[in-house]
Amino acid sequence: DVKVTQSSRYLVKRTGEKVFLECVQDMDHENMFWYRQDPGLGLRLIYFSYDVKMKEKGDIPEGYSVSREKKERFSLILESASTNQTSMYLCAIQRGLAGVGQYFGPGTRLTVT
Amino acid sequence: GQNIDQPTEMTATEGAIVQINCTYQTSGFNGLFWYQQHAGEAPTFLSYNVLDGLEEKGRFSSFLSRSKGYSYLLLKELQMKDSASYLCAVRETSGGYNKLIFGAGTRLAVHP
């Protein structure tokens, strides 16, 4: 079974705090993705990575950064959390560039107050 | 630009058949995916179409017409557990990378 874990299911942070969301996979897949999911908007891609120390901006990277120091771990960083970053954050993995289907972690519901 | 449209909500009766449509406009099309997402859970992969036609997998089938920018997901013999959101996603190749572009999802409610 594919296993993608995220560090927290629920998280509450204050405006201006630095927030780290961690994603770990045990499938040795090269490709990892961070999305946020908001009602009526669907999943939107924040950042993705196709290899260690490699990162590419997605469609909504503003206010976020990422880190991939090891193949199995992909971290999403909110440098200074704001209330409009309250959302569900989902990590996904994919085998290869043309891999069929992405596998998602359970998600982290982040509330910024 | 990218645009993926699917109905916001649908209702159906247990045992019936339901068709969820998805239309898309995108450049660099490289496949269409359907995901199921139960409330509070992560999306799970259902089906993948890259060529025109119908792909059948048990009670679920997915159809693609690339020339029309159109897909549908067909659910047969509906069960209560099929109540979930169904996400249509297009894989787009851009700058040498593949990305998934998701629609907002269709929330399906199955009634007894």
Short mmCIF file of C-alpha atoms in Angstrom, two decimals:
data_model
loop_
_atom_site.label_atom_id
_atom_site.label_comp_id
_atom_site.label_asym_id
_atom_site.label_seq_id
_atom_site.Cartn_x
_atom_site.Cartn_y
_atom_site.Cartn_z
CA ASP A 1 0.00 0.00 0.00
CA VAL A 2 1.11 3.53 -0.82
CA LYS A 3 1.78 5.49 2.33
CA VAL A 4 1.87 9.28 2.43
CA THR A 5 1.83 10.88 5.86
CA GLN A 6 1.47 14.48 6.90
CA SER A 7 2.73 15.82 10.20
CA SER A 8 -0.59 17.08 11.55
CA ARG A 9 -4.29 16.61 10.75
CA TYR A 10 -5.30 19.88 12.41
CA LEU A 11 -3.19 22.93 13.14
CA VAL A 12 -4.03 26.36 14.58
CA LYS A 13 -1.51 29.17 14.20
CA ARG A 14 -1.47 32.91 14.75
CA THR A 15 -1.01 35.55 12.09
CA GLY A 16 2.68 36.18 11.45
CA GLU A 17 3.90 32.81 12.71
CA LYS A 18 6.22 30.66 10.62
CA VAL A 19 4.50 27.36 9.86
CA PHE A 20 6.03 24.09 8.70
CA LEU A 21 3.93 21.37 7.11
CA GLU A 22 5.71 18.08 6.58
CA CYS A 23 4.97 15.32 4.10
CA VAL A 24 6.70 11.94 4.18
CA GLN A 25 6.34 9.07 1.72
CA ASP A 26 7.59 5.50 1.84
CA MET A 27 7.24 4.69 -1.87
CA ASP A 28 10.54 6.07 -3.18
CA HIS A 29 8.58 8.18 -5.70
CA GLU A 30 10.49 11.02 -7.31
CA ASN A 31 7.64 13.50 -7.57
CA MET A 32 5.96 15.29 -4.69
CA PHE A 33 3.33 18.03 -4.72
CA TRP A 34 1.69 20.48 -2.32
CA TYR A 35 -1.90 21.62 -2.92
CA ARG A 36 -4.39 23.65 -1.00
CA GLN A 37 -8.11 22.91 -1.22
CA ASP A 38 -10.78 25.54 -0.66
CA PRO A 39 -14.55 25.26 -1.13
CA GLY A 40 -15.64 26.12 -4.65
CA LEU A 41 -12.05 26.38 -5.89
CA GLY A 42 -10.88 22.79 -5.91
CA LEU A 43 -7.28 21.77 -5.44
CA ARG A 44 -4.70 24.35 -6.46
CA LEU A 45 -1.02 23.53 -6.89
CA ILE A 46 1.36 25.51 -4.67
CA TYR A 47 4.76 23.90 -5.35
CA PHE A 48 6.11 20.64 -6.65
CA SER A 49 9.40 18.80 -6.71
CA TYR A 50 10.76 16.21 -9.16
CA ASP A 51 13.93 15.42 -7.28
CA VAL A 52 15.92 16.11 -4.14
CA LYS A 53 16.79 19.79 -3.77
CA MET A 54 14.67 20.60 -6.80
CA LYS A 55 11.49 22.72 -6.65
CA GLU A 56 9.13 24.33 -9.11
CA LYS A 57 6.42 26.91 -8.51
CA GLY A 58 2.87 25.84 -9.07
CA ASP A 59 -0.09 28.09 -9.73
CA ILE A 60 -0.26 29.87 -6.35
CA PRO A 61 3.25 29.97 -4.80
CA GLU A 62 2.99 33.43 -3.23
CA GLY A 63 3.45 33.36 0.53
CA TYR A 64 4.89 29.83 0.50
CA SER A 65 8.25 28.15 0.14
CA VAL A 66 9.32 24.50 0.11
CA SER A 67 12.24 22.32 1.03
CA ARG A 68 13.25 18.88 -0.21
CA GLU A 69 16.50 17.77 1.39
CA LYS A 70 15.69 14.06 1.25
CA LYS A 71 13.74 12.09 -1.34
CA GLU A 72 11.08 10.93 1.09
CA ARG A 73 10.33 14.32 2.68
CA PHE A 74 8.80 17.46 1.18
CA SER A 75 8.11 20.40 3.46
CA LEU A 76 5.81 23.36 2.87
CA ILE A 77 6.71 26.55 4.71
CA LEU A 78 4.51 29.54 5.39
CA GLU A 79 7.03 32.25 6.14
CA SER A 80 4.52 34.55 7.86
CA ALA A 81 1.09 32.99 8.14
CA SER A 82 -1.92 35.08 7.20
CA THR A 83 -5.64 34.47 7.64
CA ASN A 84 -6.12 33.91 3.89
CA GLN A 85 -3.87 30.87 4.20
CA THR A 86 -6.48 29.11 6.31
CA SER A 87 -7.16 26.03 4.20
CA MET A 88 -6.82 22.28 3.79
CA TYR A 89 -3.29 21.41 2.65
CA LEU A 90 -2.76 18.18 0.76
CA CYS A 91 0.51 16.52 -0.17
CA ALA A 92 0.63 14.11 -3.12
CA ILE A 93 3.22 11.79 -4.66
CA GLN A 94 3.59 10.38 -8.15
CA ARG A 95 5.86 7.79 -9.72
CA GLY A 96 7.78 9.18 -12.69
CA LEU A 97 6.93 12.09 -14.96
CA ALA A 98 4.11 10.21 -16.67
CA GLY A 99 2.96 8.27 -13.65
CA VAL A 100 -0.69 7.35 -13.69
CA GLY A 101 -2.44 8.95 -10.79
CA GLN A 102 -1.23 10.87 -7.79
CA TYR A 103 -1.56 9.49 -4.28
CA PHE A 104 -2.57 11.91 -1.57
CA GLY A 105 -1.78 12.22 2.09
CA PRO A 106 -4.61 12.66 4.64
CA GLY A 107 -4.34 16.45 4.61
CA THR A 108 -3.67 19.13 7.20
CA ARG A 109 -6.45 21.54 8.06
CA LEU A 110 -4.68 24.77 8.97
CA THR A 111 -6.47 27.62 10.69
CA VAL A 112 -4.69 30.97 10.99
CA THR A 113 -6.23 33.30 13.55
CA GLY B 1 -5.74 29.57 -19.99
CA GLN B 2 -6.98 26.63 -18.00
CA ASN B 3 -10.63 26.02 -17.30
CA ILE B 4 -12.31 22.92 -15.95
CA ASP B 5 -16.07 22.87 -15.37
CA GLN B 6 -18.18 20.29 -13.59
CA PRO B 7 -21.54 20.57 -11.83
CA THR B 8 -21.36 21.63 -8.21
CA GLU B 9 -23.90 19.17 -6.82
CA MET B 10 -25.89 16.15 -7.95
CA THR B 11 -28.33 13.82 -6.24
CA ALA B 12 -29.27 10.28 -7.16
CA THR B 13 -31.08 7.26 -5.80
CA GLU B 14 -29.50 4.08 -4.50
CA GLY B 15 -29.29 1.48 -7.26
CA ALA B 16 -29.54 4.05 -10.06
CA ILE B 17 -26.98 5.27 -12.59
CA VAL B 18 -25.48 8.75 -12.52
CA GLN B 19 -23.27 10.56 -15.02
CA ILE B 20 -20.98 13.38 -13.90
CA ASN B 21 -19.78 15.58 -16.73
CA CYS B 22 -16.54 17.52 -17.02
CA THR B 23 -15.55 19.97 -19.72
CA TYR B 24 -12.11 21.45 -20.02
CA GLN B 25 -10.04 23.95 -21.95
CA THR B 26 -6.32 23.58 -21.57
CA SER B 27 -3.09 23.56 -23.55
CA GLY B 28 -0.67 20.65 -23.48
CA PHE B 29 -3.35 18.06 -22.66
CA ASN B 30 -1.79 14.83 -21.47
CA GLY B 31 -4.56 12.84 -19.83
CA LEU B 32 -7.68 13.19 -17.70
CA PHE B 33 -8.20 11.78 -14.23
CA TRP B 34 -11.15 11.25 -11.93
CA TYR B 35 -10.76 11.18 -8.16
CA GLN B 36 -13.21 10.40 -5.37
CA GLN B 37 -13.07 12.33 -2.13
CA HIS B 38 -15.18 11.51 0.91
CA ALA B 39 -15.82 14.35 3.34
CA GLY B 40 -12.78 15.03 5.50
CA GLU B 41 -10.60 12.56 3.62
CA ALA B 42 -7.94 12.73 0.91
CA PRO B 43 -8.81 12.25 -2.78
CA THR B 44 -8.35 8.72 -4.08
CA PHE B 45 -7.61 7.85 -7.69
CA LEU B 46 -10.52 6.37 -9.67
CA SER B 47 -9.71 6.42 -13.38
CA TYR B 48 -7.45 7.71 -16.12
CA ASN B 49 -8.14 8.43 -19.80
CA VAL B 50 -5.56 9.58 -22.31
CA LEU B 51 -7.16 8.29 -25.52
CA ASP B 52 -10.73 8.84 -26.71
CA GLY B 53 -13.27 6.31 -25.60
CA LEU B 54 -14.61 4.52 -22.58
CA GLU B 55 -12.59 2.97 -19.77
CA GLU B 56 -14.53 0.60 -17.56
CA LYS B 57 -13.56 -0.45 -14.07
CA GLY B 58 -16.25 -2.33 -12.22
CA ARG B 59 -19.20 -0.08 -11.41
CA PHE B 60 -17.29 2.99 -12.57
CA SER B 61 -16.60 4.01 -16.17
CA SER B 62 -14.95 7.11 -17.57
CA PHE B 63 -15.25 8.52 -21.07
CA LEU B 64 -13.06 11.01 -22.92
CA SER B 65 -13.48 13.02 -26.11
CA ARG B 66 -10.36 15.10 -26.68
CA SER B 67 -11.78 16.93 -29.68
CA LYS B 68 -14.73 18.13 -27.60
CA GLY B 69 -12.77 18.74 -24.40
CA TYR B 70 -15.27 16.55 -22.59
CA SER B 71 -15.26 13.68 -20.15
CA TYR B 72 -17.79 11.95 -17.97
CA LEU B 73 -17.71 9.59 -15.04
CA LEU B 74 -20.48 7.01 -14.99
CA LEU B 75 -21.42 5.34 -11.73
CA LYS B 76 -23.71 2.30 -11.93
CA GLU B 77 -25.67 0.46 -9.23
CA LEU B 78 -25.21 3.37 -6.88
CA GLN B 79 -24.55 2.62 -3.23
CA MET B 80 -24.84 4.90 -0.23
CA LYS B 81 -21.06 4.81 0.16
CA ASP B 82 -20.75 6.49 -3.25
CA SER B 83 -21.87 9.75 -1.62
CA ALA B 84 -18.72 11.84 -2.03
CA SER B 85 -17.16 14.57 -4.13
CA TYR B 86 -15.85 13.60 -7.54
CA LEU B 87 -12.94 15.60 -8.89
CA CYS B 88 -12.08 15.91 -12.56
CA ALA B 89 -8.41 16.71 -13.22
CA VAL B 90 -6.52 17.36 -16.44
CA ARG B 91 -2.82 16.62 -16.74
CA GLU B 92 -1.06 19.38 -18.58
CA THR B 93 2.47 19.33 -19.90
CA SER B 94 4.17 22.68 -19.62
CA GLY B 95 7.85 23.58 -19.56
CA GLY B 96 8.82 19.92 -19.57
CA TYR B 97 6.78 19.15 -16.46
CA ASN B 98 3.42 17.50 -15.94
CA LYS B 99 0.89 19.18 -13.67
CA LEU B 100 -2.63 18.26 -12.66
CA ILE B 101 -5.27 20.97 -12.95
CA PHE B 102 -8.35 20.17 -10.86
CA GLY B 103 -11.96 21.15 -11.26
CA ALA B 104 -13.83 22.33 -8.18
CA GLY B 105 -15.50 18.93 -7.76
CA THR B 106 -19.04 17.58 -7.92
CA ARG B 107 -20.68 16.68 -4.63
CA LEU B 108 -22.87 13.60 -5.13
CA ALA B 109 -25.54 12.69 -2.61
CA VAL B 110 -27.03 9.19 -2.88
CA HIS B 111 -30.43 8.76 -1.26
CA PRO B 112 -32.18 5.50 -0.27
#
